[in-house]
């Protein structure tokens, strides 16, 4: 006779019809079976109690193990299904609980002492499963702003689900003080259409980061909505015509305070950028002609980084006129700048300058990544440069920090 490797507990509790018996063994077998049933019922009651204690202690795996043992011992009893479903409910896994209650209702009959409880708890699980808790609306606004919204970067052309959960979510996200940060992924061919999400929330947009390809006009986007709170624009641009770029900047220039332009085409005149964005505090730009066409000053500018400037047509007088525009500079980075003659009068035009990279090939991308507008603060009782980096091609001939 082959010994079964798997033994069904429920089979052990069934009455056996004997084809032959010795003496009074039949009655003794029946009595033993009754005792086993009584013991099994006591055993599953203890398992049920222990499973619930485990669940109360958040030991859900062992609680589900005990509940599964109850179902294995008494598969026709509702107790094991009820215990398993309750553990799932404590975990918040209401679909799993509902499925277990359904199994129990199919496996048992209406006469089962746990049948009505299975029905009751199934309805409760269905109700809980349909509930939606609006956590973000219940959290303090300060936590939402500093810990949730501050980590959001919103795509311009893809539905961003948190903005559409509810009116409460949308109000808390878009009306917080700092605004929204959007990015343009560069996979589009026009700004005349699409990007509906960016256009819809334009008044709440704080910054836009992305890449503009050749033939795409920035003014096509900014003419579609009023970006009244846009303060930072970070663009990589490979277009050949800067007129479209300037036209786009003019539409948002009054609110813009921080501008980053990585320009891969012909040189663009600095004065055009400044006239379009007169309130800039920080500017990082590539391929710029710094020759001044007007004596206008920009006292709000404190951080200026110009890379690959058109040095061949820049005289010493041009450099001086350039510096005169920014009397409040704290940080200045110019690359390249071969002449050192203006260094002797630098303090006359930029008396608050504290950090200088002059003709020093500092990495453009590092400058963008490490941009910290509060890193250098003006000291009321201190003037003069505290950090200077002078040189060419990454080989400084003077670096001094005091």
mmCIF file of C-alpha atoms in Angstrom:
data_model
loop_
_atom_site.group_PDB
_atom_site.id
_atom_site.type_symbol
_atom_site.label_atom_id
_atom_site.label_comp_id
_atom_site.label_asym_id
_atom_site.label_seq_id
_atom_site.Cartn_x
_atom_site.Cartn_y
_atom_site.Cartn_z
ATOM 1 C CA UNK A 1 0.000 0.000 0.000
ATOM 2 C CA UNK A 2 1.376 3.381 -0.956
ATOM 3 C CA UNK A 3 1.567 5.923 1.869
ATOM 4 C CA UNK A 4 0.069 9.234 0.740
ATOM 5 C CA UNK A 5 2.482 12.146 0.959
ATOM 6 C CA UNK A 6 -0.410 14.586 1.228
ATOM 7 C CA UNK A 7 -3.151 13.936 3.758
ATOM 8 C CA UNK A 8 -6.375 15.941 3.743
ATOM 9 C CA UNK A 9 -7.268 16.956 7.283
ATOM 10 C CA UNK A 10 -10.955 16.943 6.438
ATOM 11 C CA UNK A 11 -10.737 13.293 5.336
ATOM 12 C CA UNK A 12 -9.468 12.336 8.788
ATOM 13 C CA UNK A 13 -12.648 13.669 10.365
ATOM 14 C CA UNK A 14 -15.108 11.771 8.163
ATOM 15 C CA UNK A 15 -16.938 8.661 9.355
ATOM 16 C CA UNK A 16 -15.612 5.501 7.691
ATOM 17 C CA UNK A 17 -17.839 2.708 6.465
ATOM 18 C CA UNK A 18 -16.192 -0.535 7.496
ATOM 19 C CA UNK A 19 -16.426 -3.509 5.164
ATOM 20 C CA UNK A 20 -15.279 -5.742 7.980
ATOM 21 C CA UNK A 21 -14.713 -5.251 11.662
ATOM 22 C CA UNK A 22 -13.216 -7.128 14.569
ATOM 23 C CA UNK A 23 -15.233 -7.299 17.760
ATOM 24 C CA UNK A 24 -16.316 -3.840 18.959
ATOM 25 C CA UNK A 25 -13.798 -1.955 16.828
ATOM 26 C CA UNK A 26 -16.467 -0.244 14.782
ATOM 27 C CA UNK A 27 -17.944 1.540 17.798
ATOM 28 C CA UNK A 28 -14.509 2.410 19.085
ATOM 29 C CA UNK A 29 -13.542 3.890 15.674
ATOM 30 C CA UNK A 30 -16.731 5.964 15.652
ATOM 31 C CA UNK A 31 -16.054 7.254 19.186
ATOM 32 C CA UNK A 32 -12.463 8.082 18.236
ATOM 33 C CA UNK A 33 -13.694 9.982 15.185
ATOM 34 C CA UNK A 34 -16.122 11.980 17.341
ATOM 35 C CA UNK A 35 -13.279 12.853 19.699
ATOM 36 C CA UNK A 36 -11.129 13.922 16.737
ATOM 37 C CA UNK A 37 -13.922 16.197 15.490
ATOM 38 C CA UNK A 38 -14.291 17.755 18.906
ATOM 39 C CA UNK A 39 -10.549 18.199 19.133
ATOM 40 C CA UNK A 40 -10.453 19.666 15.615
ATOM 41 C CA UNK A 41 -13.138 22.221 16.480
ATOM 42 C CA UNK A 42 -11.233 23.211 19.614
ATOM 43 C CA UNK A 43 -8.004 23.328 17.611
ATOM 44 C CA UNK A 44 -9.428 25.646 14.932
ATOM 45 C CA UNK A 45 -10.922 27.911 17.591
ATOM 46 C CA UNK A 46 -7.462 28.292 19.079
ATOM 47 C CA UNK A 47 -5.983 28.870 15.606
ATOM 48 C CA UNK A 48 -8.618 31.530 14.942
ATOM 49 C CA UNK A 49 -7.808 33.283 18.224
ATOM 50 C CA UNK A 50 -4.078 33.150 17.546
ATOM 51 C CA UNK A 51 -4.482 34.372 13.961
ATOM 52 C CA UNK A 52 -6.399 37.431 15.149
ATOM 53 C CA UNK A 53 -3.782 38.149 17.812
ATOM 54 C CA UNK A 54 -1.058 37.870 15.173
ATOM 55 C CA UNK A 55 -2.973 40.272 12.914
ATOM 56 C CA UNK A 56 -3.408 42.766 15.743
ATOM 57 C CA UNK A 57 0.378 42.707 16.118
ATOM 58 C CA UNK A 58 0.813 43.273 12.361
ATOM 59 C CA UNK A 59 2.189 39.741 11.918
ATOM 60 C CA UNK A 60 0.033 39.203 8.869
ATOM 61 C CA UNK A 61 1.986 36.379 7.234
ATOM 62 C CA UNK A 62 1.691 34.038 10.222
ATOM 63 C CA UNK A 63 -1.908 35.148 10.776
ATOM 64 C CA UNK A 64 -2.768 34.106 7.217
ATOM 65 C CA UNK A 65 -0.911 30.834 7.765
ATOM 66 C CA UNK A 66 -3.108 29.975 10.776
ATOM 67 C CA UNK A 67 -6.232 31.023 8.865
ATOM 68 C CA UNK A 68 -5.220 28.756 5.970
ATOM 69 C CA UNK A 69 -4.790 25.867 8.439
ATOM 70 C CA UNK A 70 -8.369 26.400 9.625
ATOM 71 C CA UNK A 71 -9.645 26.131 6.049
ATOM 72 C CA UNK A 72 -7.580 23.005 5.490
ATOM 73 C CA UNK A 73 -8.930 21.296 8.628
ATOM 74 C CA UNK A 74 -12.567 22.417 8.201
ATOM 75 C CA UNK A 75 -13.046 23.394 4.531
ATOM 76 C CA UNK A 76 -16.841 23.309 4.906
ATOM 77 C CA UNK A 77 -16.838 25.695 7.844
ATOM 78 C CA UNK A 78 -17.047 29.459 7.349
ATOM 79 C CA UNK A 79 -14.605 30.134 10.191
ATOM 80 C CA UNK A 80 -11.390 29.866 8.149
ATOM 81 C CA UNK A 81 -12.737 32.047 5.326
ATOM 82 C CA UNK A 82 -14.005 34.609 7.820
ATOM 83 C CA UNK A 83 -10.648 34.700 9.625
ATOM 84 C CA UNK A 84 -8.673 35.055 6.373
ATOM 85 C CA UNK A 85 -10.938 37.822 5.088
ATOM 86 C CA UNK A 86 -10.627 39.739 8.336
ATOM 87 C CA UNK A 87 -6.830 39.621 8.158
ATOM 88 C CA UNK A 88 -6.950 40.966 4.581
ATOM 89 C CA UNK A 89 -9.230 43.791 5.764
ATOM 90 C CA UNK A 90 -6.757 44.763 8.473
ATOM 91 C CA UNK A 91 -4.137 45.049 5.740
ATOM 92 C CA UNK A 92 -6.457 47.229 3.652
ATOM 93 C CA UNK A 93 -6.589 44.522 0.974
ATOM 94 C CA UNK A 94 -10.321 44.666 0.473
ATOM 95 C CA UNK A 95 -10.475 42.966 -2.959
ATOM 96 C CA UNK A 96 -8.659 39.937 -1.508
ATOM 97 C CA UNK A 97 -11.009 39.936 1.486
ATOM 98 C CA UNK A 98 -14.086 40.068 -0.769
ATOM 99 C CA UNK A 99 -12.774 37.131 -2.830
ATOM 100 C CA UNK A 100 -12.219 35.093 0.353
ATOM 101 C CA UNK A 101 -15.696 35.858 1.710
ATOM 102 C CA UNK A 102 -17.156 34.760 -1.645
ATOM 103 C CA UNK A 103 -15.264 31.468 -1.422
ATOM 104 C CA UNK A 104 -16.632 30.908 2.060
ATOM 105 C CA UNK A 105 -20.225 31.562 0.989
ATOM 106 C CA UNK A 106 -19.826 29.014 -1.813
ATOM 107 C CA UNK A 107 -18.198 26.397 0.421
ATOM 108 C CA UNK A 108 -20.707 26.608 3.266
ATOM 109 C CA UNK A 109 -24.475 26.441 3.645
ATOM 110 C CA UNK A 110 -26.907 28.901 5.178
ATOM 111 C CA UNK A 111 -27.042 26.723 8.289
ATOM 112 C CA UNK A 112 -23.360 27.343 8.972
ATOM 113 C CA UNK A 113 -22.971 29.483 12.158
ATOM 114 C CA UNK A 114 -20.586 31.824 10.293
ATOM 115 C CA UNK A 115 -22.650 32.194 7.106
ATOM 116 C CA UNK A 116 -24.376 35.442 8.109
ATOM 117 C CA UNK A 117 -21.083 36.909 9.341
ATOM 118 C CA UNK A 118 -19.545 36.147 5.956
ATOM 119 C CA UNK A 119 -22.367 38.059 4.288
ATOM 120 C CA UNK A 120 -22.085 40.984 6.713
ATOM 121 C CA UNK A 121 -18.316 41.336 6.455
ATOM 122 C CA UNK A 122 -18.431 40.970 2.690
ATOM 123 C CA UNK A 123 -20.761 43.995 2.448
ATOM 124 C CA UNK A 124 -18.485 45.963 4.779
ATOM 125 C CA UNK A 125 -15.448 45.109 2.648
ATOM 126 C CA UNK A 126 -17.286 46.214 -0.504
ATOM 127 C CA UNK A 127 -18.129 49.550 1.123
ATOM 128 C CA UNK A 128 -14.549 50.102 2.325
ATOM 129 C CA UNK A 129 -13.163 49.156 -1.070
ATOM 130 C CA UNK A 130 -15.218 51.895 -2.691
ATOM 131 C CA UNK A 131 -13.920 54.596 -0.344
ATOM 132 C CA UNK A 132 -11.273 57.041 -1.547
ATOM 133 C CA UNK A 133 -9.321 58.870 1.146
ATOM 134 C CA UNK A 134 -8.135 62.309 0.042
ATOM 135 C CA UNK A 135 -4.907 62.356 2.032
ATOM 136 C CA UNK A 136 -3.439 65.464 0.439
ATOM 137 C CA UNK A 137 -6.468 67.547 1.423
ATOM 138 C CA UNK A 138 -6.178 66.418 5.045
ATOM 139 C CA UNK A 139 -2.464 67.126 5.404
ATOM 140 C CA UNK A 140 -1.250 70.515 6.648
ATOM 141 C CA UNK A 141 -0.588 72.840 3.715
ATOM 142 C CA UNK A 142 3.034 73.354 4.815
ATOM 143 C CA UNK A 143 3.727 69.615 4.484
ATOM 144 C CA UNK A 144 2.058 69.467 1.078
ATOM 145 C CA UNK A 145 4.180 72.356 -0.206
ATOM 146 C CA UNK A 146 7.545 71.403 1.305
ATOM 147 C CA UNK A 147 7.435 67.608 0.986
ATOM 148 C CA UNK A 148 5.100 66.761 -1.891
ATOM 149 C CA UNK A 149 4.689 69.584 -4.396
ATOM 150 C CA UNK A 150 8.368 70.549 -4.179
ATOM 151 C CA UNK A 151 9.254 67.119 -5.652
ATOM 152 C CA UNK A 152 6.868 67.391 -8.580
ATOM 153 C CA UNK A 153 8.156 68.044 -12.101
ATOM 154 C CA UNK A 154 5.218 68.211 -14.467
ATOM 155 C CA UNK A 155 5.451 67.113 -18.124
ATOM 156 C CA UNK A 156 4.024 69.593 -20.609
ATOM 157 C CA UNK A 157 2.415 67.152 -23.020
ATOM 158 C CA UNK A 158 1.424 64.191 -20.814
ATOM 159 C CA UNK A 159 -1.491 63.999 -18.396
ATOM 160 C CA UNK A 160 -0.117 64.454 -14.878
ATOM 161 C CA UNK A 161 -2.585 62.464 -12.769
ATOM 162 C CA UNK A 162 -2.170 64.248 -9.381
ATOM 163 C CA UNK A 163 -3.595 67.405 -10.960
ATOM 164 C CA UNK A 164 -6.820 65.588 -11.843
ATOM 165 C CA UNK A 165 -7.580 63.534 -8.713
ATOM 166 C CA UNK A 166 -9.982 66.101 -7.307
ATOM 167 C CA UNK A 167 -10.554 69.823 -7.069
ATOM 168 C CA UNK A 168 -8.963 69.782 -3.615
ATOM 169 C CA UNK A 169 -5.778 68.179 -4.941
ATOM 170 C CA UNK A 170 -5.587 70.582 -7.857
ATOM 171 C CA UNK A 171 -6.106 73.650 -5.686
ATOM 172 C CA UNK A 172 -3.459 72.566 -3.199
ATOM 173 C CA UNK A 173 -0.936 71.760 -5.919
ATOM 174 C CA UNK A 174 -1.355 74.756 -8.213
ATOM 175 C CA UNK A 175 -2.131 77.440 -5.656
ATOM 176 C CA UNK A 176 0.822 76.804 -3.371
ATOM 177 C CA UNK A 177 3.251 79.714 -3.139
ATOM 178 C CA UNK A 178 6.139 78.439 -5.270
ATOM 179 C CA UNK A 179 4.212 77.316 -8.352
ATOM 180 C CA UNK A 180 4.665 74.399 -10.747
ATOM 181 C CA UNK A 181 7.817 73.187 -12.502
ATOM 182 C CA UNK A 182 7.213 71.976 -16.074
ATOM 183 C CA UNK A 183 9.589 70.341 -18.521
ATOM 184 C CA UNK A 184 9.518 70.051 -22.306
ATOM 185 C CA UNK A 185 10.729 66.607 -23.340
ATOM 186 C CA UNK A 186 11.804 67.651 -26.853
ATOM 187 C CA UNK A 187 9.756 64.943 -28.618
ATOM 188 C CA UNK A 188 7.407 67.389 -30.293
ATOM 189 C CA UNK A 189 7.597 69.308 -33.569
ATOM 190 C CA UNK A 190 5.540 72.403 -32.759
ATOM 191 C CA UNK A 191 4.462 74.633 -29.896
ATOM 192 C CA UNK A 192 1.426 75.985 -31.722
ATOM 193 C CA UNK A 193 -0.679 73.099 -30.436
ATOM 194 C CA UNK A 194 -0.501 70.369 -27.825
ATOM 195 C CA UNK A 195 1.030 70.921 -24.393
ATOM 196 C CA UNK A 196 -2.526 71.523 -23.151
ATOM 197 C CA UNK A 197 -1.548 70.861 -19.561
ATOM 198 C CA UNK A 198 1.145 73.533 -19.622
ATOM 199 C CA UNK A 199 -1.211 76.049 -21.245
ATOM 200 C CA UNK A 200 -4.057 75.252 -18.849
ATOM 201 C CA UNK A 201 -1.974 75.869 -15.747
ATOM 202 C CA UNK A 202 0.092 78.723 -17.231
ATOM 203 C CA UNK A 203 -0.705 81.241 -14.437
ATOM 204 C CA UNK A 204 0.675 78.769 -11.879
ATOM 205 C CA UNK A 205 3.875 77.815 -13.738
ATOM 206 C CA UNK A 206 7.064 78.799 -11.904
ATOM 207 C CA UNK A 207 9.720 77.273 -14.164
ATOM 208 C CA UNK A 208 10.098 75.578 -17.540
ATOM 209 C CA UNK A 209 13.021 73.371 -18.507
ATOM 210 C CA UNK A 210 13.542 71.756 -21.896
ATOM 211 C CA UNK A 211 14.990 71.791 -25.389
ATOM 212 C CA UNK A 212 13.870 73.788 -28.423
ATOM 213 C CA UNK A 213 14.623 72.215 -31.798
ATOM 214 C CA UNK A 214 15.293 73.988 -35.053
ATOM 215 C CA UNK A 215 12.164 75.466 -36.615
ATOM 216 C CA UNK A 216 10.182 75.556 -33.365
ATOM 217 C CA UNK A 217 9.218 79.027 -32.185
ATOM 218 C CA UNK A 218 9.123 79.831 -28.491
ATOM 219 C CA UNK A 219 6.604 82.619 -29.030
ATOM 220 C CA UNK A 220 4.116 80.057 -30.372
ATOM 221 C CA UNK A 221 3.872 78.689 -26.825
ATOM 222 C CA UNK A 222 3.946 81.904 -24.791
ATOM 223 C CA UNK A 223 1.343 83.600 -27.003
ATOM 224 C CA UNK A 224 -1.223 80.901 -26.139
ATOM 225 C CA UNK A 225 -1.503 81.776 -22.434
ATOM 226 C CA UNK A 226 -0.411 84.287 -19.824
ATOM 227 C CA UNK A 227 2.594 82.937 -17.876
ATOM 228 C CA UNK A 228 2.393 85.662 -15.255
ATOM 229 C CA UNK A 229 4.369 83.801 -12.557
ATOM 230 C CA UNK A 230 7.098 82.257 -14.680
ATOM 231 C CA UNK A 231 10.383 83.215 -13.019
ATOM 232 C CA UNK A 232 12.843 80.631 -14.373
ATOM 233 C CA UNK A 233 13.449 79.417 -17.913
ATOM 234 C CA UNK A 234 16.132 76.825 -18.672
ATOM 235 C CA UNK A 235 16.405 76.062 -22.391
ATOM 236 C CA UNK A 236 18.768 74.221 -24.654
ATOM 237 C CA UNK A 237 18.285 75.687 -28.121
ATOM 238 C CA UNK A 238 19.612 74.395 -31.438
ATOM 239 C CA UNK A 239 17.722 76.770 -33.720
ATOM 240 C CA UNK A 240 19.456 78.958 -36.275
ATOM 241 C CA UNK A 241 17.294 82.064 -35.867
ATOM 242 C CA UNK A 242 17.355 83.967 -32.603
ATOM 243 C CA UNK A 243 14.499 86.313 -33.583
ATOM 244 C CA UNK A 244 11.913 83.695 -32.586
ATOM 245 C CA UNK A 245 13.715 83.199 -29.283
ATOM 246 C CA UNK A 246 13.764 86.933 -28.517
ATOM 247 C CA UNK A 247 10.091 87.262 -29.479
ATOM 248 C CA UNK A 248 9.285 84.486 -27.064
ATOM 249 C CA UNK A 249 11.334 86.037 -24.257
ATOM 250 C CA UNK A 250 9.569 89.375 -24.719
ATOM 251 C CA UNK A 251 6.236 87.715 -23.903
ATOM 252 C CA UNK A 252 7.443 86.501 -20.483
ATOM 253 C CA UNK A 253 10.317 88.898 -19.815
ATOM 254 C CA UNK A 254 8.688 91.017 -17.120
ATOM 255 C CA UNK A 255 8.264 88.115 -14.684
ATOM 256 C CA UNK A 256 11.455 86.229 -15.561
ATOM 257 C CA UNK A 257 14.257 86.495 -12.990
ATOM 258 C CA UNK A 258 16.437 83.451 -13.778
ATOM 259 C CA UNK A 259 17.393 82.508 -17.335
ATOM 260 C CA UNK A 260 19.607 79.703 -18.660
ATOM 261 C CA UNK A 261 20.266 79.529 -22.421
ATOM 262 C CA UNK A 262 22.426 76.883 -24.044
ATOM 263 C CA UNK A 263 22.703 78.162 -27.588
ATOM 264 C CA UNK A 264 24.182 75.932 -30.306
ATOM 265 C CA UNK A 265 23.800 78.277 -33.247
ATOM 266 C CA UNK A 266 25.038 81.760 -34.157
ATOM 267 C CA UNK A 267 25.873 84.401 -31.558
ATOM 268 C CA UNK A 268 23.035 86.268 -29.918
ATOM 269 C CA UNK A 269 23.415 89.829 -28.671
ATOM 270 C CA UNK A 270 23.359 90.145 -24.899
ATOM 271 C CA UNK A 271 21.513 93.452 -25.029
ATOM 272 C CA UNK A 272 18.583 91.744 -26.796
ATOM 273 C CA UNK A 273 18.249 89.269 -23.946
ATOM 274 C CA UNK A 274 18.505 91.996 -21.303
ATOM 275 C CA UNK A 275 16.020 94.297 -23.009
ATOM 276 C CA UNK A 276 13.574 91.412 -23.309
ATOM 277 C CA UNK A 277 14.053 90.357 -19.676
ATOM 278 C CA UNK A 278 14.852 93.537 -17.694
ATOM 279 C CA UNK A 279 14.262 91.994 -14.255
ATOM 280 C CA UNK A 280 16.805 89.182 -14.465
ATOM 281 C CA UNK A 281 18.675 88.365 -11.271
ATOM 282 C CA UNK A 282 20.631 85.499 -12.773
ATOM 283 C CA UNK A 283 21.713 84.756 -16.345
ATOM 284 C CA UNK A 284 23.704 81.817 -17.679
ATOM 285 C CA UNK A 285 24.143 81.965 -21.447
ATOM 286 C CA UNK A 286 26.193 80.397 -24.212
ATOM 287 C CA UNK A 287 27.356 81.958 -27.530
ATOM 288 C CA UNK A 288 26.720 85.572 -26.577
ATOM 289 C CA UNK A 289 27.942 88.828 -28.087
ATOM 290 C CA UNK A 290 28.550 91.114 -25.081
ATOM 291 C CA UNK A 291 29.091 94.348 -27.061
ATOM 292 C CA UNK A 292 26.800 97.013 -25.581
ATOM 293 C CA UNK A 293 24.508 99.039 -27.827
ATOM 294 C CA UNK A 294 23.012 101.244 -25.104
ATOM 295 C CA UNK A 295 24.153 102.569 -21.698
ATOM 296 C CA UNK A 296 21.200 101.020 -19.859
ATOM 297 C CA UNK A 297 21.922 99.493 -16.427
ATOM 298 C CA UNK A 298 20.504 96.386 -14.789
ATOM 299 C CA UNK A 299 20.920 96.778 -11.014
ATOM 300 C CA UNK A 300 18.921 93.619 -10.216
ATOM 301 C CA UNK A 301 21.476 91.327 -11.880
ATOM 302 C CA UNK A 302 23.620 89.628 -9.231
ATOM 303 C CA UNK A 303 24.811 86.414 -10.930
ATOM 304 C CA UNK A 304 26.071 86.457 -14.511
ATOM 305 C CA UNK A 305 27.787 83.645 -16.435
ATOM 306 C CA UNK A 306 28.671 84.084 -20.121
ATOM 307 C CA UNK A 307 30.330 81.247 -22.076
ATOM 308 C CA UNK A 308 31.795 81.261 -25.564
ATOM 309 C CA UNK A 309 31.355 85.002 -25.847
ATOM 310 C CA UNK A 310 32.396 86.631 -29.079
ATOM 311 C CA UNK A 311 35.777 87.795 -27.872
ATOM 312 C CA UNK A 312 37.207 88.574 -31.332
ATOM 313 C CA UNK A 313 35.109 91.727 -31.633
ATOM 314 C CA UNK A 314 35.250 92.704 -27.962
ATOM 315 C CA UNK A 315 37.642 95.555 -27.147
ATOM 316 C CA UNK A 316 38.704 96.768 -23.697
ATOM 317 C CA UNK A 317 36.210 99.614 -23.968
ATOM 318 C CA UNK A 318 33.499 97.105 -24.835
ATOM 319 C CA UNK A 319 34.414 95.083 -21.752
ATOM 320 C CA UNK A 320 34.227 98.170 -19.532
ATOM 321 C CA UNK A 321 30.881 99.206 -21.000
ATOM 322 C CA UNK A 322 29.691 95.662 -20.461
ATOM 323 C CA UNK A 323 30.633 95.730 -16.756
ATOM 324 C CA UNK A 324 29.020 99.122 -16.164
ATOM 325 C CA UNK A 325 25.621 97.585 -16.809
ATOM 326 C CA UNK A 326 25.743 95.425 -13.678
ATOM 327 C CA UNK A 327 26.647 97.468 -10.573
ATOM 328 C CA UNK A 328 25.181 94.874 -8.170
ATOM 329 C CA UNK A 329 27.005 91.779 -9.395
ATOM 330 C CA UNK A 330 28.063 89.251 -6.747
ATOM 331 C CA UNK A 331 29.274 86.573 -9.162
ATOM 332 C CA UNK A 332 30.719 87.002 -12.667
ATOM 333 C CA UNK A 333 31.915 84.284 -15.037
ATOM 334 C CA UNK A 334 33.282 85.181 -18.478
ATOM 335 C CA UNK A 335 34.857 82.724 -20.886
ATOM 336 C CA UNK A 336 36.905 83.519 -22.835
ATOM 337 C CA UNK A 337 38.288 86.952 -21.969
ATOM 338 C CA UNK A 338 41.909 87.330 -22.929
ATOM 339 C CA UNK A 339 42.585 90.923 -21.845
ATOM 340 C CA UNK A 340 43.337 91.533 -18.172
ATOM 341 C CA UNK A 341 43.419 95.328 -18.354
ATOM 342 C CA UNK A 342 39.897 95.728 -16.989
ATOM 343 C CA UNK A 343 40.796 93.853 -13.803
ATOM 344 C CA UNK A 344 42.397 96.948 -12.335
ATOM 345 C CA UNK A 345 39.170 98.931 -12.552
ATOM 346 C CA UNK A 346 36.728 96.082 -12.018
ATOM 347 C CA UNK A 347 35.910 97.256 -8.490
ATOM 348 C CA UNK A 348 34.854 100.665 -9.821
ATOM 349 C CA UNK A 349 32.032 99.187 -11.881
ATOM 350 C CA UNK A 350 31.134 96.134 -9.803
ATOM 351 C CA UNK A 351 31.949 97.103 -6.203
ATOM 352 C CA UNK A 352 30.019 94.186 -4.630
ATOM 353 C CA UNK A 353 31.602 91.488 -6.773
ATOM 354 C CA UNK A 354 32.813 88.603 -4.616
ATOM 355 C CA UNK A 355 33.357 85.699 -7.044
ATOM 356 C CA UNK A 356 35.143 86.015 -10.396
ATOM 357 C CA UNK A 357 35.860 83.520 -13.191
ATOM 358 C CA UNK A 358 37.664 85.575 -15.828
ATOM 359 C CA UNK A 359 38.817 83.857 -19.016
ATOM 360 C CA UNK A 360 38.585 80.590 -17.093
ATOM 361 C CA UNK A 361 37.076 77.609 -18.898
ATOM 362 C CA UNK A 362 34.654 76.550 -16.218
ATOM 363 C CA UNK A 363 32.272 73.801 -17.320
ATOM 364 C CA UNK A 364 28.926 75.179 -18.523
ATOM 365 C CA UNK A 365 26.852 72.199 -17.338
ATOM 366 C CA UNK A 366 28.481 72.213 -13.913
ATOM 367 C CA UNK A 367 27.596 75.882 -13.576
ATOM 368 C CA UNK A 368 23.942 75.145 -14.349
ATOM 369 C CA UNK A 369 23.797 72.115 -12.042
ATOM 370 C CA UNK A 370 25.433 73.927 -9.137
ATOM 371 C CA UNK A 371 23.562 77.209 -9.547
ATOM 372 C CA UNK A 372 22.657 78.466 -6.090
ATOM 373 C CA UNK A 373 21.425 82.025 -6.063
ATOM 374 C CA UNK A 374 21.817 82.278 -2.308
ATOM 375 C CA UNK A 375 25.339 80.875 -2.149
ATOM 376 C CA UNK A 376 26.864 84.375 -2.275
ATOM 377 C CA UNK A 377 25.177 87.061 -0.201
ATOM 378 C CA UNK A 378 26.285 90.696 -0.069
ATOM 379 C CA UNK A 379 27.914 91.716 3.173
ATOM 380 C CA UNK A 380 26.989 95.255 4.299
ATOM 381 C CA UNK A 381 30.496 95.962 5.589
ATOM 382 C CA UNK A 382 32.520 94.166 2.969
ATOM 383 C CA UNK A 383 33.441 94.893 -0.629
ATOM 384 C CA UNK A 384 35.934 93.237 -2.907
ATOM 385 C CA UNK A 385 36.549 89.889 -4.555
ATOM 386 C CA UNK A 386 36.981 86.927 -2.212
ATOM 387 C CA UNK A 387 37.389 84.207 -4.863
ATOM 388 C CA UNK A 388 39.143 84.681 -8.221
ATOM 389 C CA UNK A 389 39.853 82.165 -10.988
ATOM 390 C CA UNK A 390 41.865 83.551 -13.880
ATOM 391 C CA UNK A 391 43.203 81.640 -16.834
ATOM 392 C CA UNK A 392 42.361 79.808 -20.012
ATOM 393 C CA UNK A 393 41.400 76.322 -21.210
ATOM 394 C CA UNK A 394 40.951 75.028 -17.724
ATOM 395 C CA UNK A 395 44.468 76.082 -16.638
ATOM 396 C CA UNK A 396 44.098 78.928 -14.123
ATOM 397 C CA UNK A 397 47.123 81.106 -13.505
ATOM 398 C CA UNK A 398 45.607 82.571 -10.371
ATOM 399 C CA UNK A 399 43.114 81.092 -7.958
ATOM 400 C CA UNK A 400 42.706 82.836 -4.650
ATOM 401 C CA UNK A 401 40.062 82.445 -1.999
ATOM 402 C CA UNK A 402 40.022 84.481 1.199
#
